[in-house]
Amino acid sequence: MIESTDNPATDLSDFDKDRRNFCISCAKYSLGIAVATSFPLKLLAETTSPFAPYKYTPLKSSFENDYRNKWSWDDVTLGTHNLNCWFQQNCLFYVYKKDGKITREEQVGNYPQTNEKVPDFNPRGCQKGCSYSDFMYSEARITHPLKRSGERGEGKWEKISWDEALTGIADKMIKAIDENGTKSVVVDPGGNIVNYLSFYSLFRFFDFLDSTILDINCELGDDQQGAAVTYGEISNDRSGDDYFYSDLIFIWGGNPAYTQIPNFHFLTEARYNGTKIVAISPDLNASAIKADYYIPVKPGTDSALANSMAHLIISEKLYNEHLLKEQTDLTFLVRTDNNKLLKQSDVRKDGSELVLYRWDKKEKKLEIPSQSSLKLDTDPALEGEFNIKTYQGIVTVKPVFEFLKEQLKEFTPEKASKICGVAPDTIRKLTTMLVSSKAATNTCTSNFSKFYHGDIIMRSQILAFILAGHLGKKGDGFVTCSFLVADGGNKILNEFELTKDLRYKYLFKYGTPFWLNFFERKDWNQATYKYVLDTFVDSRFMANSTLFWNLHGGISDISERTNEWDPHLKRDIKEYINEMKAKEWQVIDPPLNTDPKVYFSWAGNALRRVRGSQKLLTTLWPKFDLVVALEMRMSSTATHADYILPVSGAYEKTTVMAANTNTLSPFFHTTQKAVENIGESKDEWEIACLLAKKIKERAKHLKIVNFKTARNNTRKFTEMYNKLTSSAGEKESELISKKMTEDSSNLGGISWDKLKEKGYTRFTELGKNPASFGNACDIKKGETISPHTWHTEKKEVWTTLTGRIQFYIDHDWYLELNEQLPIHKNPPTAGGDYPFTLTGGHARWSIHSIMRTDPGLLRLQRGEPFVLISVKDAEKHLLNDDDEIKIFNDVDYFFSRVKISATVQPGQLIMYHGWESYQFKGGKSARNVMASPLNPIEMVGDYPYLKPVMAVRQPGQSDRDTRVEIEKV
Ligand code: SF4
């Protein structure tokens, strides 16, 4: 029994005495048990009766020794996993080796605590990482080069030598480039490029050949368009421990209990601090059950909820006026005659299109907001109406805020409730919580970019948070995507042939000071426009994958049926596409008059992840003379390849995790070679070099030495190997990661040897890679990372046209589609007007999909694809748990088992992500019914900051609006 004391912690001598008494009691008790149990054990050894308990005879090799042997090892190295687990990436593991084989892995758990007031990062890990060694030795592992011996997809393969494979591939590549141009070779990167070796090898190899490199972020639906247009950047996030400073956390549209397993503890620990967690999602998912409040919302209607909260904040004047004036475009003036932002070119004939205005309340005149600082020297009007003399005559203008206020009147809680299904009083309560919170944030999710109207959902969410005053403080502000990368990778630009071709052009065009400023983030706003325009669109550095699959791959047969499903479109979708093509707003490669001939799946998996991918097999695949898959295991795409090249796994090479490192866990990791490559697998750099060497040999043999790039420069196939190996020999792949690490300015100057010894290091600053810039904050020793403080504290401008958080976009298409402000539009009936909405999300078992077929992980679930269905719908359709159903719409059909679940709302079906096509009956997967209609708003260009750059502001694929019907099989 525990007796209470007034102050039990003050007298430590008493505490020790009590503890000693307790231990003595325990010892006596244990001794008692030992005496009591010794007698029956003796009996066990002596009895011979067949009815007596089993006779215990110690074995020569006792189970204790078996157990000890199991847990002994010859060697331990440090490692992590190249699985593209993104928001949860980077967990350091001990990797144990015995008799030349990995026997197990174990979390290290030695991450430092940032300061004593916040929880530490331990433990980091998940079940995928813990079973990685099983996966690397599994039967599914591809260990030798394979060449198909039957038809594509027939499943017949023969083992061949590396030399045979490389010769076959090199010959076809040389001929394709010679006959069809460099862009006819297409490479599709996969999640595996999170390891720098893979990333570097892919870009160096295909850059030299001037190939079409697909930009996969949009294909995945991770493009976060709403953040890109509002903040100007998508990457802005806090470190996991910064949640401890939040008093209110929204899990709005994500499921971090599945997708951020090593980070989720920060949320639950924050609750010890009094933090309230609100989960908003259609289903009562694994994260929602841990929340203080769960708000069920109808799929795809979150913008109605967010706009209603915004309406309440404005109508009850609960907003932070200073913050709106300083940080947002809500004071910028808009003409009432054409709904365009008032520009200097309206006021003066020689005026700039990029100079905008506010109304100075004190001076009662137009003012030009600074584009270099957010500091408020005036008091710009948030409300009012003003007549302005333009060279076209007098026009009436109003601040954006007035337009917003007017539009939001449509979103009273009662009206919004009818759309989103959240009760009016709940909307009011949520709004009160948000406004009265001292520090409110949300968890990062890529969910909403997988909705057709995901951009307006995200714009509306940001609006509600900004109106409530949440931005740029510890634990405070709406975050969108997590990126924090080591900037040593910038040096790769010096090795690119593409940038070499262009470097002088842009160097001379803008001069060295411009480029220095760019990387120092000075004059950042203007530099961004130029960077975007010139180095991405103009250089055609990477091609938009969604448009590739549509325009070359035949997906357009489905995705261009947008007008059938979206009643808001003003024109035929083809008109928008033609305008986008004519104005060259997006990067489409190969050019439309060139067929793709060679397809390299660099650990990608288009046939699994492209929505409507069944079309690719009938339209695109016949165009290919060669399909190569670089793989560890048999993916849906590899099954339809001509050659499969076996690539080594995470514990078979030394590299660093570099492409998807993130702010949530701000650590940079290495993984180290623990065992020899399995079978004949090779690391990515060796494969790239050997193929380059073979191309050199075969080019001479075929007498095709030169080739012309798309820019009409001449290069030699025979020079490729020497160029590549000038930075690292084919067996020197470690050198690549070493250089990258030691060239990085934001890793505290750690040496390669020290990094290998420790396994990780903490980021010390954002560094000079643009992918990290959106975080916009200093990283200080002993402090958590809170994004956007450069804007709130240093008053740095945002990378948008207005230099502010931009809610108003006066691009012609935005105005035409009535999306100039955050609004709500009902989701399209993608696939036909059917009663069920098929949604999804990452599964607990498969971040990312490479682990989806792992037998060990399949044993922990149902072992085959299933959809979650509500109890009510199951009853209505007379379904029992595990019954098989056909799921269909106007696009196609597939079969699945059902899992009846009380967590799903009626009218919703959930199929978690990542199943391979061959795991479904007849090879038809859930992707078969996903229409992914093209949304014109994602194709816009010709607007200062709305142009594609790597990974964002490009059309993406969507799937969460898919409508289907079901029938019992
Ligand atoms: S797979 Fe990713 S989340 Fe899981 S343990 Fe490895 S690095 Fe961590």
Tab-separated table of C-alpha atoms in Angstrom, residues 502-894:
chain	number	residue	atom	x	y	z
A	502	LEU	CA	22.993	26.620	-70.049
A	503	ARG	CA	25.255	27.889	-67.328
A	504	TYR	CA	26.991	30.512	-69.422
A	505	LYS	CA	23.739	31.661	-70.942
A	506	TYR	CA	22.214	32.370	-67.543
A	507	LEU	CA	25.474	33.455	-65.998
A	508	PHE	CA	25.783	36.166	-68.586
A	509	LYS	CA	22.104	36.942	-68.655
A	510	TYR	CA	21.940	37.738	-64.948
A	511	GLY	CA	25.566	37.870	-63.930
A	512	THR	CA	27.449	36.278	-61.067
A	513	PRO	CA	25.945	38.579	-58.369
A	514	PHE	CA	22.489	37.279	-59.249
A	515	TRP	CA	23.520	33.683	-58.670
A	516	LEU	CA	25.354	34.526	-55.479
A	517	ASN	CA	22.257	36.338	-54.266
A	518	PHE	CA	20.112	33.446	-55.272
A	519	PHE	CA	21.947	30.959	-53.126
A	520	GLU	CA	22.251	33.471	-50.283
A	521	ARG	CA	18.494	34.099	-50.506
A	522	LYS	CA	18.950	37.789	-51.174
A	523	ASP	CA	16.482	39.493	-53.495
A	524	TRP	CA	14.822	36.159	-53.195
A	525	ASN	CA	11.475	37.007	-54.677
A	526	GLN	CA	12.780	38.282	-57.985
A	527	ALA	CA	15.451	35.618	-58.136
A	528	THR	CA	12.816	32.948	-57.801
A	529	TYR	CA	10.879	34.164	-60.810
A	530	LYS	CA	13.993	34.021	-62.921
A	531	TYR	CA	15.157	30.735	-61.512
A	532	VAL	CA	11.773	29.192	-62.151
A	533	LEU	CA	11.489	30.493	-65.648
A	534	ASP	CA	14.962	29.843	-66.892
A	535	THR	CA	16.385	26.857	-65.182
A	536	PHE	CA	13.340	24.665	-65.151
A	537	VAL	CA	10.899	25.483	-67.907
A	538	ASP	CA	13.514	26.721	-70.355
A	539	SER	CA	16.078	24.042	-69.634
A	540	ARG	CA	13.417	21.305	-69.646
A	541	PHE	CA	15.323	19.794	-66.763
A	542	MET	CA	12.565	17.359	-65.770
A	543	ALA	CA	9.341	16.560	-67.580
A	544	ASN	CA	5.942	16.502	-65.932
A	545	SER	CA	5.055	12.861	-65.424
A	546	THR	CA	1.277	13.314	-65.353
A	547	LEU	CA	1.350	14.853	-68.818
A	548	PHE	CA	3.733	12.141	-70.027
A	549	TRP	CA	1.339	9.390	-68.979
A	550	ASN	CA	-1.567	11.337	-70.444
A	551	LEU	CA	-0.228	12.557	-73.734
A	552	HIS	CA	2.117	9.660	-74.570
A	553	GLY	CA	0.643	6.912	-72.435
A	554	GLY	CA	-3.041	6.974	-73.302
A	555	ILE	CA	-4.316	7.933	-69.843
A	556	SER	CA	-5.986	10.933	-71.481
A	557	ASP	CA	-8.756	8.569	-72.662
A	558	ILE	CA	-9.838	8.594	-69.028
A	559	SER	CA	-8.477	11.764	-67.490
A	560	GLU	CA	-9.757	14.063	-70.225
A	561	ARG	CA	-13.329	13.139	-69.373
A	562	THR	CA	-13.182	15.916	-66.778
A	563	ASN	CA	-16.202	17.719	-68.234
A	564	GLU	CA	-18.397	14.671	-67.504
A	565	TRP	CA	-17.519	14.824	-63.835
A	566	ASP	CA	-16.734	18.451	-62.958
A	567	PRO	CA	-19.715	20.751	-63.610
A	568	HIS	CA	-17.614	23.839	-62.756
A	569	LEU	CA	-15.434	23.705	-65.879
A	570	LYS	CA	-16.209	26.558	-68.228
A	571	ARG	CA	-14.679	25.053	-71.348
A	572	ASP	CA	-13.818	21.703	-72.861
A	573	ILE	CA	-10.773	20.336	-71.004
A	574	LYS	CA	-9.065	19.872	-74.373
A	575	GLU	CA	-9.164	23.635	-74.896
A	576	TYR	CA	-7.282	24.162	-71.631
A	577	ILE	CA	-4.753	21.486	-72.575
A	578	ASN	CA	-4.221	22.979	-76.025
A	579	GLU	CA	-3.712	26.438	-74.557
A	580	MET	CA	-1.229	25.091	-72.021
A	581	LYS	CA	0.661	23.302	-74.813
A	582	ALA	CA	0.637	26.285	-77.156
A	583	LYS	CA	1.953	28.616	-74.441
A	584	GLU	CA	4.500	26.026	-73.236
A	585	TRP	CA	3.461	26.451	-69.626
A	586	GLN	CA	4.505	22.934	-68.659
A	587	VAL	CA	7.427	20.709	-69.617
A	588	ILE	CA	6.223	17.964	-71.949
A	589	ASP	CA	8.890	15.502	-73.019
A	590	PRO	CA	9.457	13.680	-75.281
A	591	PRO	CA	8.055	16.282	-77.699
A	592	LEU	CA	4.633	15.202	-78.924
A	593	ASN	CA	5.992	14.330	-82.379
A	594	THR	CA	8.475	11.872	-80.842
A	595	ASP	CA	7.504	8.470	-79.509
A	596	PRO	CA	9.217	7.246	-76.369
A	597	LYS	CA	11.323	4.215	-77.280
A	598	VAL	CA	13.270	3.253	-74.190
A	599	TYR	CA	11.764	3.162	-70.720
A	600	PHE	CA	13.950	2.850	-67.664
A	601	SER	CA	12.120	2.189	-64.416
A	602	TRP	CA	14.746	3.253	-61.873
A	603	ALA	CA	13.115	1.461	-58.943
A	604	GLY	CA	9.933	3.240	-59.996
A	605	ASN	CA	6.681	1.408	-60.407
A	606	ALA	CA	4.432	3.177	-62.897
A	607	LEU	CA	2.184	0.183	-63.486
A	608	ARG	CA	1.303	0.148	-59.812
A	609	ARG	CA	1.094	3.823	-59.027
A	610	VAL	CA	-0.218	5.588	-62.161
A	611	ARG	CA	-3.956	5.994	-61.842
A	612	GLY	CA	-5.590	4.213	-64.772
A	613	SER	CA	-2.310	2.415	-65.496
A	614	GLN	CA	-4.066	-0.348	-67.460
A	615	LYS	CA	-4.050	2.128	-70.369
A	616	LEU	CA	-0.259	2.249	-70.306
A	617	LEU	CA	-0.024	-1.411	-71.223
A	618	THR	CA	-2.192	-1.024	-74.296
A	619	THR	CA	-1.057	2.424	-75.481
A	620	LEU	CA	2.430	3.141	-74.196
A	621	TRP	CA	4.123	-0.211	-73.801
A	622	PRO	CA	3.789	-1.139	-77.516
A	623	LYS	CA	5.765	2.031	-78.343
A	624	PHE	CA	8.746	0.875	-76.288
A	625	ASP	CA	11.582	-1.011	-77.975
A	626	LEU	CA	13.122	-1.557	-74.585
A	627	VAL	CA	11.858	-1.649	-70.999
A	628	VAL	CA	14.435	-1.945	-68.218
A	629	ALA	CA	13.655	-2.216	-64.510
A	630	LEU	CA	16.251	-1.607	-61.824
A	631	GLU	CA	14.833	-3.553	-58.916
A	632	MET	CA	15.347	-5.412	-55.661
A	633	ARG	CA	12.147	-7.405	-56.073
A	634	MET	CA	9.416	-8.130	-58.611
A	635	SER	CA	7.224	-5.033	-58.930
A	636	SER	CA	4.171	-4.674	-61.168
A	637	THR	CA	6.333	-2.741	-63.629
A	638	ALA	CA	9.221	-5.224	-63.511
A	639	THR	CA	6.817	-7.991	-64.539
A	640	HIS	CA	6.356	-6.128	-67.842
A	641	ALA	CA	10.046	-5.360	-68.424
A	642	ASP	CA	12.453	-6.825	-70.983
A	643	TYR	CA	15.408	-6.775	-68.619
A	644	ILE	CA	15.585	-6.601	-64.841
A	645	LEU	CA	18.833	-5.419	-63.290
A	646	PRO	CA	19.297	-6.472	-59.646
A	647	VAL	CA	20.195	-3.609	-57.343
A	648	SER	CA	21.803	-3.967	-53.935
A	649	GLY	CA	19.916	-3.104	-50.750
A	650	ALA	CA	20.468	-0.725	-47.861
A	651	TYR	CA	22.840	-2.941	-45.851
A	652	GLU	CA	24.902	-3.826	-48.933
A	653	LYS	CA	26.324	-0.373	-49.704
A	654	THR	CA	27.566	2.727	-47.979
A	655	THR	CA	25.617	5.837	-48.792
A	656	VAL	CA	23.672	8.685	-47.215
A	657	MET	CA	19.957	9.346	-47.080
A	658	ALA	CA	19.707	12.639	-48.827
A	659	ALA	CA	16.773	13.260	-51.122
A	660	ASN	CA	13.870	13.143	-48.677
A	661	THR	CA	15.416	14.118	-45.384
A	662	ASN	CA	12.956	16.205	-43.463
A	663	THR	CA	12.414	18.812	-40.786
A	664	LEU	CA	10.351	16.538	-38.556
A	665	SER	CA	13.407	14.472	-37.682
A	666	PRO	CA	16.235	16.860	-38.508
A	667	PHE	CA	19.021	14.297	-38.752
A	668	PHE	CA	21.216	13.326	-41.674
A	669	HIS	CA	22.019	9.601	-41.834
A	670	THR	CA	24.420	7.220	-43.396
A	671	THR	CA	23.807	3.545	-43.996
A	672	GLN	CA	26.830	1.284	-44.263
A	673	LYS	CA	27.856	-1.795	-46.133
A	674	ALA	CA	27.498	-4.692	-43.717
A	675	VAL	CA	27.575	-7.654	-46.103
A	676	GLU	CA	28.529	-8.405	-49.668
A	677	ASN	CA	25.896	-7.778	-52.313
A	678	ILE	CA	23.264	-10.481	-52.481
A	679	GLY	CA	23.713	-12.682	-55.555
A	680	GLU	CA	25.002	-10.619	-58.448
A	681	SER	CA	23.253	-7.411	-57.437
A	682	LYS	CA	25.221	-4.171	-57.767
A	683	ASP	CA	24.866	-0.679	-56.404
A	684	GLU	CA	23.385	2.037	-58.608
A	685	TRP	CA	26.686	3.775	-59.317
A	686	GLU	CA	28.388	0.604	-60.484
A	687	ILE	CA	25.411	-0.171	-62.718
A	688	ALA	CA	25.482	3.337	-64.229
A	689	CYS	CA	29.236	3.156	-64.846
A	690	LEU	CA	29.149	-0.345	-66.319
A	691	LEU	CA	26.332	0.610	-68.646
A	692	ALA	CA	28.243	3.725	-69.706
A	693	LYS	CA	31.306	1.552	-70.360
A	694	LYS	CA	29.226	-0.840	-72.423
A	695	ILE	CA	27.681	2.056	-74.369
A	696	LYS	CA	31.198	3.228	-75.197
A	697	GLU	CA	32.149	-0.239	-76.445
A	698	ARG	CA	28.952	-0.838	-78.412
A	699	ALA	CA	28.894	2.674	-79.918
A	700	LYS	CA	32.293	1.952	-81.460
A	701	HIS	CA	31.087	-1.447	-82.627
A	702	LEU	CA	27.887	0.001	-84.135
A	703	LYS	CA	29.846	2.955	-85.534
A	704	ILE	CA	27.452	5.431	-83.915
A	705	VAL	CA	29.785	7.585	-81.864
A	706	ASN	CA	28.100	10.999	-81.845
A	707	PHE	CA	24.611	12.018	-80.898
A	708	LYS	CA	22.754	15.325	-80.923
A	709	THR	CA	21.003	16.627	-77.819
A	710	ALA	CA	17.601	18.266	-77.936
A	711	ARG	CA	19.469	21.609	-77.922
A	712	ASN	CA	21.441	20.483	-80.942
A	713	ASN	CA	24.720	20.073	-79.114
A	714	THR	CA	26.907	17.166	-80.170
A	715	ARG	CA	28.053	14.665	-77.567
A	716	LYS	CA	29.941	11.395	-77.875
A	717	PHE	CA	28.691	8.093	-76.493
A	718	THR	CA	32.334	7.162	-76.143
A	719	GLU	CA	33.009	9.975	-73.648
A	720	MET	CA	30.297	9.085	-71.190
A	721	TYR	CA	32.178	6.501	-69.124
A	722	ASN	CA	35.208	8.754	-68.667
A	723	LYS	CA	33.016	11.712	-67.673
A	724	LEU	CA	31.156	9.684	-65.091
A	725	THR	CA	34.171	8.012	-63.564
A	726	SER	CA	36.101	11.261	-63.342
A	727	SER	CA	34.172	11.925	-60.103
A	728	ALA	CA	34.323	8.365	-58.712
A	729	GLY	CA	35.411	5.036	-60.126
A	730	GLU	CA	32.815	2.360	-60.710
A	731	LYS	CA	33.796	0.615	-57.464
A	732	GLU	CA	34.178	3.880	-55.522
A	733	SER	CA	30.559	4.654	-54.812
A	734	GLU	CA	31.307	5.590	-51.207
A	735	LEU	CA	33.283	8.564	-52.479
A	736	ILE	CA	30.090	10.105	-53.853
A	737	SER	CA	28.402	10.195	-50.454
A	738	LYS	CA	31.612	11.303	-48.770
A	739	LYS	CA	31.907	14.314	-51.081
A	740	MET	CA	28.252	15.145	-50.680
A	741	THR	CA	28.520	15.108	-46.904
A	742	GLU	CA	31.742	17.081	-46.692
A	743	ASP	CA	30.532	19.628	-49.254
A	744	SER	CA	27.430	20.377	-47.201
A	745	SER	CA	27.347	23.675	-45.345
A	746	ASN	CA	24.451	22.709	-43.070
A	747	LEU	CA	25.830	19.620	-41.325
A	748	GLY	CA	28.121	21.410	-38.898
A	749	GLY	CA	31.248	20.484	-40.849
A	750	ILE	CA	31.132	16.824	-39.866
A	751	SER	CA	33.786	14.651	-41.496
A	752	TRP	CA	32.878	11.504	-43.373
A	753	ASP	CA	34.675	9.291	-40.891
A	754	LYS	CA	32.859	10.871	-37.974
A	755	LEU	CA	29.514	10.488	-39.699
A	756	LYS	CA	30.216	6.821	-40.340
A	757	GLU	CA	31.243	6.316	-36.751
A	758	LYS	CA	28.122	7.983	-35.357
A	759	GLY	CA	25.623	7.073	-38.075
A	760	TYR	CA	23.906	10.451	-38.132
A	761	THR	CA	24.336	14.123	-37.448
A	762	ARG	CA	21.906	16.924	-36.724
A	763	PHE	CA	21.274	19.645	-39.298
A	764	THR	CA	22.780	22.904	-38.104
A	765	GLU	CA	21.110	25.275	-40.583
A	766	LEU	CA	18.749	25.249	-43.534
A	767	GLY	CA	21.668	25.522	-45.921
A	768	LYS	CA	21.638	26.573	-49.543
A	769	ASN	CA	19.420	24.024	-51.220
A	770	PRO	CA	16.164	25.636	-52.421
A	771	ALA	CA	14.220	22.526	-51.331
A	772	SER	CA	14.798	23.578	-47.702
A	773	PHE	CA	14.141	27.304	-48.084
A	774	GLY	CA	10.386	27.119	-47.459
A	775	ASN	CA	11.066	26.300	-43.799
A	776	ALA	CA	12.290	29.899	-43.566
A	777	CYS	CA	13.844	29.703	-40.131
A	778	ASP	CA	17.177	29.487	-38.348
A	779	ILE	CA	18.159	26.219	-36.757
A	780	LYS	CA	19.541	27.019	-33.344
A	781	LYS	CA	21.421	24.737	-30.992
A	782	GLY	CA	19.242	23.695	-28.077
A	783	GLU	CA	16.050	24.898	-29.763
A	784	THR	CA	13.310	23.131	-31.625
A	785	ILE	CA	12.705	24.082	-35.261
A	786	SER	CA	9.715	26.364	-35.898
A	787	PRO	CA	9.081	27.344	-39.528
A	788	HIS	CA	8.370	30.791	-40.994
A	789	THR	CA	10.205	32.808	-38.350
A	790	TRP	CA	12.259	34.560	-41.065
A	791	HIS	CA	8.950	36.099	-42.104
A	792	THR	CA	7.548	36.878	-38.669
A	793	GLU	CA	10.783	37.913	-36.943
A	794	LYS	CA	13.116	39.046	-39.719
A	795	LYS	CA	10.279	40.343	-41.910
A	796	GLU	CA	11.553	38.558	-45.002
A	797	VAL	CA	9.121	38.539	-47.924
A	798	TRP	CA	7.426	35.376	-49.191
A	799	THR	CA	8.205	33.937	-52.639
A	800	THR	CA	4.912	34.911	-54.223
A	801	LEU	CA	3.950	37.685	-56.618
A	802	THR	CA	2.837	39.923	-53.756
A	803	GLY	CA	5.770	38.938	-51.538
A	804	ARG	CA	3.110	37.995	-48.979
A	805	ILE	CA	1.097	34.913	-48.157
A	806	GLN	CA	-1.045	35.111	-51.248
A	807	PHE	CA	-4.713	34.238	-51.083
A	808	TYR	CA	-5.764	36.145	-54.202
A	809	ILE	CA	-4.549	34.906	-57.582
A	810	ASP	CA	-5.646	36.956	-60.561
A	811	HIS	CA	-4.427	34.596	-63.265
A	812	ASP	CA	-7.048	34.432	-66.047
A	813	TRP	CA	-7.799	30.770	-65.457
A	814	TYR	CA	-8.237	31.276	-61.714
A	815	LEU	CA	-10.728	34.055	-62.450
A	816	GLU	CA	-12.499	31.998	-65.104
A	817	LEU	CA	-12.857	29.068	-62.712
A	818	ASN	CA	-13.833	31.358	-59.814
A	819	GLU	CA	-10.866	30.152	-57.751
A	820	GLN	CA	-9.130	33.517	-57.333
A	821	LEU	CA	-9.802	33.152	-53.586
A	822	PRO	CA	-9.997	30.012	-51.444
A	823	ILE	CA	-13.499	28.634	-51.970
A	824	HIS	CA	-15.288	25.317	-51.789
A	825	LYS	CA	-16.265	23.190	-54.765
A	826	ASN	CA	-17.900	19.821	-54.440
A	827	PRO	CA	-15.591	16.979	-55.465
A	828	PRO	CA	-16.076	15.749	-59.034
A	829	THR	CA	-17.858	12.444	-59.530
A	830	ALA	CA	-14.672	10.977	-60.967
A	831	GLY	CA	-15.528	7.725	-62.711
A	832	GLY	CA	-19.281	8.343	-62.820
A	833	ASP	CA	-22.119	9.286	-60.515
A	834	TYR	CA	-21.951	6.238	-58.231
A	835	PRO	CA	-22.842	6.022	-54.520
A	836	PHE	CA	-19.476	5.139	-52.978
A	837	THR	CA	-16.363	7.309	-52.703
A	838	LEU	CA	-13.223	5.188	-52.840
A	839	THR	CA	-10.517	6.801	-50.721
A	840	GLY	CA	-7.200	5.541	-49.465
A	841	GLY	CA	-4.019	6.424	-47.694
A	842	HIS	CA	-0.719	4.919	-46.766
A	843	ALA	CA	-0.996	1.679	-44.880
A	844	ARG	CA	0.770	0.995	-41.627
A	845	TRP	CA	2.525	-1.884	-43.402
A	846	SER	CA	3.854	-0.291	-46.525
A	847	ILE	CA	5.556	3.047	-46.342
A	848	HIS	CA	6.538	2.760	-49.047
A	849	SER	CA	5.043	0.163	-51.349
A	850	ILE	CA	8.265	-1.813	-51.778
A	851	MET	CA	7.299	-3.674	-48.567
A	852	ARG	CA	3.726	-4.372	-49.728
A	853	THR	CA	4.477	-7.925	-50.801
A	854	ASP	CA	6.720	-8.843	-47.898
A	855	PRO	CA	5.474	-12.183	-46.508
A	856	GLY	CA	6.360	-11.257	-42.925
A	857	LEU	CA	4.323	-8.056	-43.054
A	858	LEU	CA	1.477	-9.715	-44.941
A	859	ARG	CA	1.117	-12.132	-42.042
A	860	LEU	CA	0.286	-9.178	-39.809
A	861	GLN	CA	-2.715	-8.180	-41.911
A	862	ARG	CA	-5.096	-10.069	-44.165
A	863	GLY	CA	-2.461	-11.120	-46.673
A	864	GLU	CA	-4.329	-9.836	-49.725
A	865	PRO	CA	-6.039	-6.623	-50.843
A	866	PHE	CA	-9.175	-5.610	-48.994
A	867	VAL	CA	-11.454	-2.588	-48.757
A	868	LEU	CA	-12.869	-1.248	-45.543
A	869	ILE	CA	-16.655	-0.832	-45.685
A	870	SER	CA	-19.099	0.517	-43.092
A	871	VAL	CA	-21.346	-1.785	-41.093
A	872	LYS	CA	-24.421	-0.107	-42.564
A	873	ASP	CA	-23.310	-0.579	-46.174
A	874	ALA	CA	-22.267	-4.159	-45.496
A	875	GLU	CA	-25.746	-4.903	-44.132
A	876	LYS	CA	-27.390	-3.184	-47.057
A	877	HIS	CA	-25.401	-5.302	-49.527
A	878	LEU	CA	-25.753	-8.503	-47.447
A	879	LEU	CA	-22.004	-8.758	-47.030
A	880	ASN	CA	-20.135	-10.797	-44.459
A	881	ASP	CA	-16.620	-9.985	-43.410
A	882	ASP	CA	-14.040	-11.214	-45.971
A	883	ASP	CA	-16.639	-11.631	-48.735
A	884	GLU	CA	-15.436	-10.832	-52.223
A	885	ILE	CA	-16.959	-7.887	-54.081
A	886	LYS	CA	-16.646	-6.374	-57.523
A	887	ILE	CA	-15.913	-2.641	-57.439
A	888	PHE	CA	-16.708	-0.814	-60.658
A	889	ASN	CA	-17.440	2.483	-62.361
A	890	ASP	CA	-17.427	3.921	-65.888
A	891	VAL	CA	-13.679	3.451	-66.156
A	892	ASP	CA	-13.114	-0.194	-65.164
A	893	TYR	CA	-13.507	-2.693	-62.326
A	894	PHE	CA	-11.533	-4.808	-59.873
